[in-house]
XYZ file of C-alpha atoms in Angstrom:
333
model
C -8.136 9.728 22.359
C -6.729 8.264 18.653
C -5.426 4.338 19.365
C -2.559 3.052 16.224
C -0.873 0.094 16.613
C 3.375 0.351 16.694
C 4.069 0.746 14.209
C 7.722 0.003 13.565
C 10.882 0.896 10.824
C 12.242 -2.031 8.261
C 14.980 -3.168 10.147
C 12.186 -3.588 12.915
C 13.471 -0.835 14.922
C 10.458 1.633 17.550
C 10.806 4.789 15.169
C 13.464 7.048 16.656
C 10.910 10.347 17.389
C 8.541 7.904 18.855
C 10.757 5.870 21.109
C 12.014 8.972 22.563
C 8.180 9.809 23.190
C 7.748 6.153 24.862
C 11.456 6.399 27.144
C 9.697 10.149 28.331
C 6.353 8.067 28.880
C 7.807 5.325 30.394
C 9.930 6.848 32.882
C 8.062 9.786 33.922
C 6.187 5.848 36.430
C 9.483 6.304 38.865
C 7.318 4.918 41.260
C 5.371 2.050 39.926
C 9.237 1.387 37.807
C 10.280 1.049 41.663
C 8.090 -1.246 42.399
C 7.858 -3.503 39.991
C 11.527 -3.817 38.806
C 11.834 -3.649 35.434
C 13.962 -1.834 35.523
C 16.969 -1.118 36.300
C 17.796 2.143 37.497
C 13.780 3.690 37.740
C 15.547 6.998 37.808
C 17.802 6.704 34.995
C 15.241 4.678 32.193
C 16.242 4.618 28.933
C 15.616 4.261 25.016
C 17.457 1.445 24.613
C 16.002 -0.928 27.819
C 12.666 1.099 26.522
C 13.166 -0.749 23.284
C 14.156 -3.640 24.442
C 11.387 -4.355 26.604
C 9.369 -3.326 24.184
C 10.632 -6.580 21.789
C 10.608 -8.703 23.785
C 6.580 -8.202 24.143
C 6.433 -7.712 20.250
C 8.453 -11.290 20.190
C 4.990 -13.138 20.859
C 3.379 -13.236 17.569
C -0.377 -12.346 19.536
C 0.684 -9.629 21.136
C 0.085 -6.228 20.149
C 0.931 -2.380 21.081
C -0.492 -0.316 20.801
C -0.967 4.187 21.154
C -2.839 6.757 22.945
C -2.678 10.032 21.416
C -4.563 12.844 22.433
C -4.078 16.270 19.977
C -1.279 14.684 18.653
C 0.688 13.734 21.669
C 1.498 9.951 23.327
C -0.651 9.811 25.916
C -0.479 6.211 26.752
C 0.744 2.737 26.338
C -0.965 -0.473 26.161
C -0.132 -4.235 24.842
C -2.566 -6.989 25.151
C -2.416 -10.600 24.166
C -4.731 -12.267 21.876
C -3.788 -15.535 23.657
C -2.589 -16.735 27.039
C 0.258 -18.902 26.254
C -1.009 -21.169 28.320
C -3.592 -22.364 26.109
C -6.105 -23.813 29.697
C -6.774 -19.265 29.484
C -9.356 -19.017 26.501
C -9.567 -14.865 27.096
C -7.449 -12.175 25.647
C -4.891 -10.220 28.027
C -4.058 -6.618 29.173
C -0.948 -7.320 29.932
C 0.595 -3.683 29.986
C -1.133 -0.040 29.956
C 0.114 3.090 31.422
C -0.447 7.150 31.232
C 1.720 8.964 31.349
C 1.771 10.966 34.137
C 1.484 14.285 33.669
C -2.539 13.683 32.332
C -3.296 10.960 35.149
C -6.371 12.017 37.123
C -7.873 14.245 34.418
C -10.601 9.975 32.908
C -7.642 9.349 29.985
C -6.862 5.326 31.432
C -10.383 4.873 31.449
C -11.667 6.161 28.233
C -7.760 4.020 27.542
C -9.154 1.476 28.625
C -13.060 1.030 26.527
C -10.601 1.496 23.475
C -8.677 -1.506 24.206
C -11.809 -3.174 25.955
C -14.389 -2.500 22.127
C -12.277 -3.795 20.257
C -11.606 -6.468 21.929
C -15.545 -6.978 22.150
C -15.149 -6.343 18.768
C -12.593 -9.438 17.082
C -15.229 -11.588 19.024
C -13.531 -12.164 21.873
C -16.537 -12.576 25.762
C -13.968 -11.321 28.455
C -10.086 -10.132 29.113
C -7.531 -10.160 32.385
C -5.371 -9.381 33.412
C -2.259 -8.977 37.029
C -1.864 -6.567 39.168
C 0.729 -6.785 41.394
C -0.256 -8.028 44.782
C 2.068 -4.976 45.640
C 0.251 -1.667 44.205
C -3.138 -1.290 45.890
C -3.549 0.910 43.414
C -3.575 -0.135 41.130
C -6.596 -2.509 41.524
C -8.069 -0.253 43.143
C -8.229 0.901 38.851
C -9.218 -1.834 37.813
C -12.016 -2.907 40.134
C -13.042 0.489 40.119
C -13.928 -0.149 35.568
C -15.831 -3.358 36.732
C -12.601 -6.058 37.206
C -13.386 -8.634 39.746
C -10.249 -11.086 41.594
C -10.851 -14.663 39.791
C -6.858 -15.526 41.660
C -3.722 -15.546 42.470
C -0.184 -16.614 41.050
C 3.030 -15.829 40.633
C 3.942 -13.706 37.085
C 5.065 -15.438 34.764
C 8.249 -13.080 34.416
C 9.772 -12.700 37.659
C 7.962 -14.927 40.234
C 6.130 -12.476 41.083
C 2.714 -12.329 43.055
C -0.328 -11.227 41.717
C -4.029 -10.486 41.467
C -5.477 -12.362 38.431
C -9.256 -10.142 37.596
C -11.410 -10.771 35.016
C -14.098 -9.056 33.413
C -16.850 -9.711 31.084
C -17.584 -8.017 27.814
C -20.266 -10.069 27.105
C -22.615 -10.440 29.945
C -25.247 -13.429 29.851
C -28.392 -13.328 30.389
C -31.598 -15.838 31.102
C -34.947 -14.730 29.944
C -38.155 -17.211 29.053
C -41.661 -15.711 27.416
C -44.143 -17.730 26.742
C -45.912 -18.090 23.491
C -50.108 -18.100 23.854
C -52.136 -19.788 20.651
C -55.108 -18.624 20.061
C -57.893 -21.364 19.279
C -57.747 -19.487 15.067
C -54.120 -20.384 15.390
C -52.819 -16.530 15.746
C -50.292 -15.635 19.422
C -50.682 -13.296 21.106
C -47.453 -10.692 20.539
C -46.059 -7.236 22.069
C -44.753 -3.890 20.308
C -42.042 -2.500 22.125
C -39.546 0.136 21.748
C -36.844 0.950 24.568
C -32.736 1.781 24.088
C -31.257 -1.229 24.325
C -32.851 -3.400 21.124
C -35.649 -0.932 19.181
C -38.898 -1.340 18.200
C -39.750 -4.954 17.861
C -42.110 -7.912 18.465
C -41.982 -10.278 21.452
C -43.900 -13.007 23.003
C -44.495 -12.008 26.691
C -42.199 -12.911 28.773
C -38.429 -11.190 30.019
C -34.947 -12.341 33.389
C -34.605 -14.600 34.965
C -35.663 -13.135 38.644
C -32.597 -14.662 40.953
C -33.411 -18.615 41.965
C -36.711 -18.884 39.258
C -35.932 -21.553 36.471
C -37.072 -21.091 32.881
C -41.423 -21.985 33.590
C -41.486 -19.979 36.286
C -39.861 -16.687 34.984
C -42.194 -17.376 32.239
C -46.028 -17.333 34.259
C -44.409 -14.683 36.270
C -44.304 -12.442 33.370
C -47.200 -13.709 31.114
C -49.156 -12.130 34.679
C -47.663 -9.453 35.217
C -48.065 -8.582 31.507
C -51.185 -9.799 30.020
C -52.630 -9.527 33.538
C -53.647 -13.495 32.491
C -53.084 -15.968 35.039
C -55.116 -19.104 33.798
C -52.399 -20.200 31.820
C -48.974 -22.340 32.245
C -46.610 -22.964 30.518
C -46.435 -25.960 27.755
C -43.843 -27.729 25.944
C -39.891 -26.065 24.885
C -40.926 -24.451 21.411
C -37.402 -23.096 21.243
C -34.277 -21.632 22.722
C -32.558 -18.554 20.945
C -29.260 -16.931 22.033
C -29.107 -13.021 20.544
C -26.972 -10.008 21.224
C -27.672 -7.241 21.659
C -26.236 -3.967 23.761
C -28.013 -2.777 27.184
C -26.232 0.305 29.718
C -24.868 -1.172 32.100
C -26.454 -0.558 36.123
C -23.199 -0.009 37.768
C -20.393 0.567 35.154
C -19.608 5.139 34.204
C -16.882 6.184 31.471
C -14.756 8.675 32.071
C -16.776 11.900 32.158
C -19.907 9.767 33.775
C -22.308 7.884 31.365
C -23.616 5.062 31.858
C -21.385 2.449 30.178
C -23.033 -0.023 27.132
C -22.041 -3.475 27.821
C -23.252 -6.455 25.054
C -26.432 -8.990 26.758
C -26.000 -12.163 25.367
C -29.605 -13.491 25.789
C -30.642 -17.038 26.055
C -34.684 -16.684 25.926
C -36.643 -20.406 26.571
C -39.861 -19.148 24.473
C -42.344 -22.604 25.307
C -46.152 -22.675 24.444
C -49.248 -23.119 25.350
C -53.044 -22.979 23.739
C -55.923 -20.091 25.040
C -58.286 -17.945 24.351
C -58.652 -15.260 22.273
C -58.121 -12.173 24.360
C -56.835 -9.018 25.354
C -54.690 -8.062 28.290
C -57.216 -6.521 31.486
C -56.058 -5.915 34.831
C -55.436 -3.767 37.033
C -51.866 -1.821 37.318
C -50.566 -2.846 33.026
C -50.486 0.251 31.665
C -47.867 1.717 34.968
C -46.153 -2.016 33.856
C -46.156 -1.344 30.282
C -44.968 1.897 29.581
C -41.568 0.471 32.421
C -40.932 -2.262 30.416
C -41.366 -0.357 26.920
C -44.742 -1.642 25.508
C -45.914 0.176 23.080
C -49.270 -2.287 21.848
C -50.164 -5.951 21.485
C -52.578 -7.722 19.133
C -53.208 -11.150 18.183
C -50.748 -12.456 14.418
C -51.875 -15.247 12.228
C -49.322 -17.001 10.484
C -49.419 -15.575 7.317
C -48.888 -11.303 8.770
C -46.209 -13.273 11.338
C -43.887 -14.147 8.589
C -44.529 -11.272 5.811
C -44.453 -8.590 9.205
C -41.062 -6.179 8.568
C -40.528 -5.253 12.813
C -37.758 -7.419 14.149
C -40.238 -10.679 15.634
C -39.347 -12.486 19.345
C -37.883 -15.369 18.767
C -37.457 -15.255 14.854
C -38.632 -17.721 12.962
C -41.469 -17.844 15.212
C -44.029 -18.701 12.380
C -41.966 -21.675 11.029
C -41.520 -23.014 14.232
C -45.290 -23.160 16.225
C -46.255 -24.407 12.260
C -43.663 -27.827 13.713
C -44.794 -27.073 16.903
C -49.294 -27.993 15.306
C -48.157 -30.587 12.937
C -46.020 -32.937 15.988
C -50.003 -31.875 18.119
C -52.082 -33.975 15.734
C -52.366 -37.608 15.586
C -51.075 -39.174 12.427
C -53.096 -41.473 10.076
C -55.595 -44.089 11.992
């Protein structure tokens, strides 16, 4: 499927062949137009009416009309709004999504939404909103199946029709905690990971917060699960570190049935504590490491850590540990 912006003529008109295609697409949705009241006669939708409707959309400088084609045929239209007129609303909107009735129930709408979300995500947006007429349960079912959640109710701006407002995060937030264990010789313990989400990298023991956990509790639990060490406690906060990666969503799937991948914005609370130089030990570690994608572990000196070519989480760890050690040393007498 190809998704491109609608290009107007030098006179700011829709090219005649495109307008003919758009009129046929609009006319294929007689029931929706009868419900919405957007056209005087849903059985007789005319090119000039479609042109006027789209001109009204394009009058907003933040609006964009996108045309979806499959094998050269127009199969859908989307109108997006990068900035809502309400200054308190931070998200872009999908103002219209319409798929040719002849290709409905073939996954076209779902693929079209995926393309639009990717455009908005690439443009730096964290979420997207839209409104569905309360009298349109089929539309509501379509959007909620794609992960959109109802966040409120209000009339629309044009005709004061009651609507449900839906929102979907384009960037999923995740909280995590890690613990830097520093041996007496100054070396730090790290795991080497390899998984589909983040690729090969080195990271401190740790992971995501369970429901109701504090970052300190999560750091301690993860340390025990991944190393078997039960005699350490998180010390001071070394840093907080925010980074993005792509992860397969557990519930959302594409029209082909494959899981959707979403951008995850992870905020790590990283704590530090002194500990002995030793190896992980305890039953069940091999299975736990296989599940987490842990390939191995190593104690790193600061010099080795600074020279490591593979990614290290958090970035700048050697410098952070140097600063922490300087802060621990007593000043001159």
